[in-house]
Short mmCIF file of C-alpha atoms in Angstrom, two decimals:
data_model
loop_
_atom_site.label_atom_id
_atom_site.label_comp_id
_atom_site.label_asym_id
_atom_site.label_seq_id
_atom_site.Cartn_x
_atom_site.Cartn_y
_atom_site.Cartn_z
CA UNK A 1 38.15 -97.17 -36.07
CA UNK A 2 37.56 -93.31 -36.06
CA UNK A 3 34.72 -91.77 -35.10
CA UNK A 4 34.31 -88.17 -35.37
CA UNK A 5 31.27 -86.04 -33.79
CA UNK A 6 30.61 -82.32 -34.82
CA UNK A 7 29.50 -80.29 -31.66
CA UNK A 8 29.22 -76.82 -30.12
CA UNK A 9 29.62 -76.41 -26.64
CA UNK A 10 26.41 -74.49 -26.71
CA UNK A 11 24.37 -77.25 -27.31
CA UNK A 12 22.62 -79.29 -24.73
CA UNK A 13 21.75 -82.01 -27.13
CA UNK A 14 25.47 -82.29 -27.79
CA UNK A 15 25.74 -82.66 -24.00
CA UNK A 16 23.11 -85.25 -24.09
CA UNK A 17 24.33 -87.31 -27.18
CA UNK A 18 27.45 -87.60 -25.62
CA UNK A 19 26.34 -89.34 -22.42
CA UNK A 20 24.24 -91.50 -24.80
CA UNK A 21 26.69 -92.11 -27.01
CA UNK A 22 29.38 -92.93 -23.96
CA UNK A 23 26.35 -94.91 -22.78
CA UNK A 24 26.59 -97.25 -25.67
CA UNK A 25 30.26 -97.62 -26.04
CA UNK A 26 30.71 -98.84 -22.43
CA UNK A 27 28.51 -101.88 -23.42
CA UNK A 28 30.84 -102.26 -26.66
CA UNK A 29 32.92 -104.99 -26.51
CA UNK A 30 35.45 -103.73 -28.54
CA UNK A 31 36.01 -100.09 -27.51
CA UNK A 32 39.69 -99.81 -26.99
CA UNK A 33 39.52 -100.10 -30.98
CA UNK A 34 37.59 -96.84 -31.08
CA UNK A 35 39.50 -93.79 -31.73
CA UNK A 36 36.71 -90.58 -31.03
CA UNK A 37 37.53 -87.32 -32.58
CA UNK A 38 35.59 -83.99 -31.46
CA UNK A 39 34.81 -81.41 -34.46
CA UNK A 40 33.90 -77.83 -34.20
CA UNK A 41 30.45 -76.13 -35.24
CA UNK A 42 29.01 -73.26 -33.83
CA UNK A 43 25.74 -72.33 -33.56
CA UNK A 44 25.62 -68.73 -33.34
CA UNK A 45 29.21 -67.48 -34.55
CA UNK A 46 27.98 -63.63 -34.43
CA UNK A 47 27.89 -63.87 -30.82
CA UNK A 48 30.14 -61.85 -28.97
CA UNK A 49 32.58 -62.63 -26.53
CA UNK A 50 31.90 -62.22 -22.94
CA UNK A 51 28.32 -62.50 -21.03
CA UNK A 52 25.83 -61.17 -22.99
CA UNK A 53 23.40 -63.65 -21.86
CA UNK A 54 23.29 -64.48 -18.31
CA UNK A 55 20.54 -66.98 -19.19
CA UNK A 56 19.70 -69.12 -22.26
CA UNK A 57 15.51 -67.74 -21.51
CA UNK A 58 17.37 -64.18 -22.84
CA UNK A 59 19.02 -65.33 -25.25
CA UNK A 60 16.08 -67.10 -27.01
CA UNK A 61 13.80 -64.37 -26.36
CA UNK A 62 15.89 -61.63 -27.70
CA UNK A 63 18.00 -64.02 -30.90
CA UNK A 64 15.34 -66.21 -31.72
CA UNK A 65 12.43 -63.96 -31.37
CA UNK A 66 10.22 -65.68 -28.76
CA UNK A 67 8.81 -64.87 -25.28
CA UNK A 68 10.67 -65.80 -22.08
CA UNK A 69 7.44 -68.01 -21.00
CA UNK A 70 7.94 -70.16 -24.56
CA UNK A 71 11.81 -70.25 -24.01
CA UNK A 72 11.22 -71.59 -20.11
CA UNK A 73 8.47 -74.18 -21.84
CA UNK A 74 11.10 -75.59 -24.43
CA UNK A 75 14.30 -76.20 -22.25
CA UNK A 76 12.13 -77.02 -19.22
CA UNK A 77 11.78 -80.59 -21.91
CA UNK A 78 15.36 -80.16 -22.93
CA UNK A 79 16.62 -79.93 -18.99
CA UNK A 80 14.19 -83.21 -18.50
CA UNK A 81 15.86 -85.09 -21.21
CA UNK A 82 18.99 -84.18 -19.84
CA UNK A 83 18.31 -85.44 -16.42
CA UNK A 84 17.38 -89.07 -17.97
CA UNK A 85 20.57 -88.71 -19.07
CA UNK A 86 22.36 -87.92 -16.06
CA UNK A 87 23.31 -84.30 -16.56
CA UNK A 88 21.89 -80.73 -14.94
CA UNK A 89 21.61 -78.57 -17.75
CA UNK A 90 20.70 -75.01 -15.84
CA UNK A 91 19.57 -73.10 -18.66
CA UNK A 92 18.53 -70.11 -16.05
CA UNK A 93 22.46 -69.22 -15.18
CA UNK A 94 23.85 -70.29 -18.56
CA UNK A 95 26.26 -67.63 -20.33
CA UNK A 96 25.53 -67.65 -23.74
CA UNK A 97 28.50 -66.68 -25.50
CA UNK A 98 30.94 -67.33 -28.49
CA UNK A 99 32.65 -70.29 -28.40
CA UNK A 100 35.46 -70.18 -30.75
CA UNK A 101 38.13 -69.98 -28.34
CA UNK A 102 36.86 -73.12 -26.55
CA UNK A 103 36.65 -75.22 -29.57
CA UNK A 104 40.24 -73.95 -30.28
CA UNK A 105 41.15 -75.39 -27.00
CA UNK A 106 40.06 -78.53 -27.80
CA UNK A 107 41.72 -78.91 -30.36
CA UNK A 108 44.92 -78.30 -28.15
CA UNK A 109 43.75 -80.92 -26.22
CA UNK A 110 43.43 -83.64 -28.55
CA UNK A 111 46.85 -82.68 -29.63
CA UNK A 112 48.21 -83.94 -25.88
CA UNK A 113 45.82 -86.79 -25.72
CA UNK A 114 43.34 -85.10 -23.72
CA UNK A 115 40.45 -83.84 -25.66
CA UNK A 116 37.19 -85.83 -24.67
CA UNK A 117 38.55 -84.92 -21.16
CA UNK A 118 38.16 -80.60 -22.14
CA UNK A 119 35.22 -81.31 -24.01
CA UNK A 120 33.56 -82.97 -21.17
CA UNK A 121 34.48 -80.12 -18.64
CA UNK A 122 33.41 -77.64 -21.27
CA UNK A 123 30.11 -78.76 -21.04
CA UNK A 124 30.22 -78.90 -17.49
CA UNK A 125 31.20 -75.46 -16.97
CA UNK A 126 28.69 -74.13 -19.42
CA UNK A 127 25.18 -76.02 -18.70
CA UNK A 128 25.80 -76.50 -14.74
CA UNK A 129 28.05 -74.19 -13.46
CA UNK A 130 27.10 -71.04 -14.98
CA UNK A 131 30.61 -70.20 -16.45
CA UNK A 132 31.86 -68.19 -19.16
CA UNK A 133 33.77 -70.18 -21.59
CA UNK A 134 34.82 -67.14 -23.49
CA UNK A 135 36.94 -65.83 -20.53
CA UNK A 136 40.66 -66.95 -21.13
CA UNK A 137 40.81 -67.63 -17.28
CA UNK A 138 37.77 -69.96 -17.72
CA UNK A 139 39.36 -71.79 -20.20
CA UNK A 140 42.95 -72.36 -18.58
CA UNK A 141 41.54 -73.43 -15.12
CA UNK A 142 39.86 -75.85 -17.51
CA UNK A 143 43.05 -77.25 -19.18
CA UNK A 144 44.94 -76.96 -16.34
CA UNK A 145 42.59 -79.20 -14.28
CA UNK A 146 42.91 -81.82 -17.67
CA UNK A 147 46.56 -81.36 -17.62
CA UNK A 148 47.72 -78.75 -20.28
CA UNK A 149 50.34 -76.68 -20.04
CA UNK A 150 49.19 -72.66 -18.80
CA UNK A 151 52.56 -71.82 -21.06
CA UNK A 152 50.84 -73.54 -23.96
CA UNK A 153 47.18 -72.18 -23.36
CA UNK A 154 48.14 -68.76 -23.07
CA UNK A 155 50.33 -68.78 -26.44
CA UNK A 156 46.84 -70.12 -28.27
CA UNK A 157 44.31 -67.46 -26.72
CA UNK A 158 47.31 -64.96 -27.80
CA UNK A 159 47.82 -65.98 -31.26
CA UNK A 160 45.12 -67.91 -33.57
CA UNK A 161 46.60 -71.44 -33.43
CA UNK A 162 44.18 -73.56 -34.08
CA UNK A 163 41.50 -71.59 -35.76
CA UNK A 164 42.23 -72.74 -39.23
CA UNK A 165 41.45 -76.29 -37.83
CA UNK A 166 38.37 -74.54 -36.23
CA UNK A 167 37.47 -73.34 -39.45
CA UNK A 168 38.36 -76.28 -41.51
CA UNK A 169 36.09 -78.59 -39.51
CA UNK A 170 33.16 -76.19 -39.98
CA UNK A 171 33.81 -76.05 -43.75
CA UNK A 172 33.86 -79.74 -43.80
CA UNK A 173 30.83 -79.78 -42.39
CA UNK A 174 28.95 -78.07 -44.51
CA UNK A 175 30.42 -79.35 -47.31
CA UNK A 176 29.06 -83.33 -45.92
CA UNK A 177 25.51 -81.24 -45.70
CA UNK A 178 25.44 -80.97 -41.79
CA UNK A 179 22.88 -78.58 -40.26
CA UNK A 180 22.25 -79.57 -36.87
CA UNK A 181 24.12 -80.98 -34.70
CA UNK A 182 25.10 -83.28 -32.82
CA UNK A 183 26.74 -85.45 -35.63
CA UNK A 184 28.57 -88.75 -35.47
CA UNK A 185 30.23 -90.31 -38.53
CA UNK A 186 31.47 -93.47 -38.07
CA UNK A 187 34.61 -94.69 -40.23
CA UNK A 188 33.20 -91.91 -43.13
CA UNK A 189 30.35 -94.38 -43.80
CA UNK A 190 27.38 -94.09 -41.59
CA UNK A 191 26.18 -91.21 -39.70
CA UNK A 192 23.86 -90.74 -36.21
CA UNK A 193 22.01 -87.34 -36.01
CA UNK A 194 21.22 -85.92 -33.14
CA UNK A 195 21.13 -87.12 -29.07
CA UNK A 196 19.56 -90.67 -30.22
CA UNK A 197 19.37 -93.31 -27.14
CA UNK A 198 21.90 -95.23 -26.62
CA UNK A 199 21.11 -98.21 -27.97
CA UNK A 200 20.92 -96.44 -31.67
CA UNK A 201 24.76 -95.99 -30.85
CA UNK A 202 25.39 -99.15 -30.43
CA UNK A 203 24.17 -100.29 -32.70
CA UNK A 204 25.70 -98.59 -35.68
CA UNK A 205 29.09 -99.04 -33.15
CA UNK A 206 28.62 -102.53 -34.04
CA UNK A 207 27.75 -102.29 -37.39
CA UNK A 208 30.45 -100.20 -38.60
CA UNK A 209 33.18 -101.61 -36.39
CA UNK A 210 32.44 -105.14 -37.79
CA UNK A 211 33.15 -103.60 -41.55
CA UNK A 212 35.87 -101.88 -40.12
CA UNK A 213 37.53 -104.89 -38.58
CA UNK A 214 36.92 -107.19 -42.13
CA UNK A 215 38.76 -104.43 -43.69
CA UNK A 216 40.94 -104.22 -41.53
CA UNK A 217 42.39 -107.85 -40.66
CA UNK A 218 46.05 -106.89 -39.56
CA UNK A 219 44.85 -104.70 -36.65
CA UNK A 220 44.06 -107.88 -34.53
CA UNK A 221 45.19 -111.30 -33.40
CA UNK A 222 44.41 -114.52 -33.60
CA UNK A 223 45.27 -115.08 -29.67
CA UNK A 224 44.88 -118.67 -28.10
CA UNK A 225 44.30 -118.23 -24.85
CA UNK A 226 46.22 -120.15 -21.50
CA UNK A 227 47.26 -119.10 -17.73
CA UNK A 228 48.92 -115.99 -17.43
CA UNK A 229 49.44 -113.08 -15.08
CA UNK A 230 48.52 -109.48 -15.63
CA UNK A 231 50.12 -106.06 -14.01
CA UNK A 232 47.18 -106.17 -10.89
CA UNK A 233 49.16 -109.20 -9.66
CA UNK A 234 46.63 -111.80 -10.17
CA UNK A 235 47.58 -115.12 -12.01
CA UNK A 236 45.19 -117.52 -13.31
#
């Protein structure tokens, strides 16, 4: 069953929903069965490349029109909720920047099997490192560490493979009415907004997946079970 999430690197609630949501499927019986697909959105898309904003307190203060006291208030809660959630979301050495060529590599990385892998390190780099994931060499020491090709990375920040599909998903989602994100849509019939706990996940996981899996009879066996061995080596 497909599930696909709209994201933007830039947002820590993204970050956040994703350890929740990762939280829920590793109590899901029947994950193998789950097939997750990452979607682009931006944000901001008239940001510029490069670090304009060595801090997110900046950023807000001079984009969104508040003072850097208010900005420290509102992610100081954000950082919090990220910490319940297992992450370190250092808003005061984030580079806010344009992340169209990072949502372009993950879509490369999908394509080789890899893409919850980039996304994950994306966010990483961005929210607790304090790196800019505009930078073509940002982005490469990225892949490379996930396993893509340098050969391949280099021909997509040299060309614009992969930004119709960039575009495409961010058409799509305004055309399902998305505003905000996070947003998961499970087998194009139910939807999670937002970085809900974990246990929301669930349990529209299980929900959805048992519809799925009526619909969808040939996918599994009827398996009666005896002794056997598996590849560890142990027999039972």
């Amino acid at each position: 069953m497909k599930i696909e999430v709209w994201s933007d690197i830039a947002c820590p609630f993204c970050y956040i929903g994703k350890r929740n949501f990762e939280a829920a499927l590793g109590q899901f019986e029947d994950a193998p069965f789950i097939k997750l697909e990452w979607k682009s959105f931006q944000l901001d898309p008239e940001l510029p490349k490069g670090a304009t904003y060595t801090d997110t307190y900046q950023y807000l203060a001079e984009r969104k029109g508040m003072s850097i006291a208010k900005a420290k208030e509102m992610t100081s809660g954000v950082a919090a909720t990220g910490k319940n959630a297992g992450l370190a979301l250092r808003f005061e050495r984030t580079v806010v920047t344009n992340t169209w060529d990072a949502h372009r590599l993950i879509h490369l990385a999908q394509a080789n099997g890899v893409g919850n892998v980039v996304k994950e390190a994306l966010f990483k780099a961005h929210f607790t490192d304090g790196a800019d994931i505009s930078e073509s060499s940002t982005l490469i020491a990225l892949g490379k560490e996930a396993g893509l090709e340098e050969t391949a990375m280099l021909e997509m920040l040299n060309s614009e493979r992969f930004g119709y599909e960039v575009a495409q998903d961010i058409q799509e989602a305004r055309n399902i009415g998305i505003r905000g994100v996070p947003f998961f849509v499970f087998n194009r019939k139910y939807a999670v907004s937002g970085a809900q706990p974990s246990d929301v996940f669930l349990q529209t996981l299980q929900k959805s997946f048992a519809e799925w899996r009526q619909a969808n009879p040939s996918s599994f066996l009827d398996v009666a079970e005896g002794p056997s061995c598996s590849p560890d080596g142990f027999c039972d």
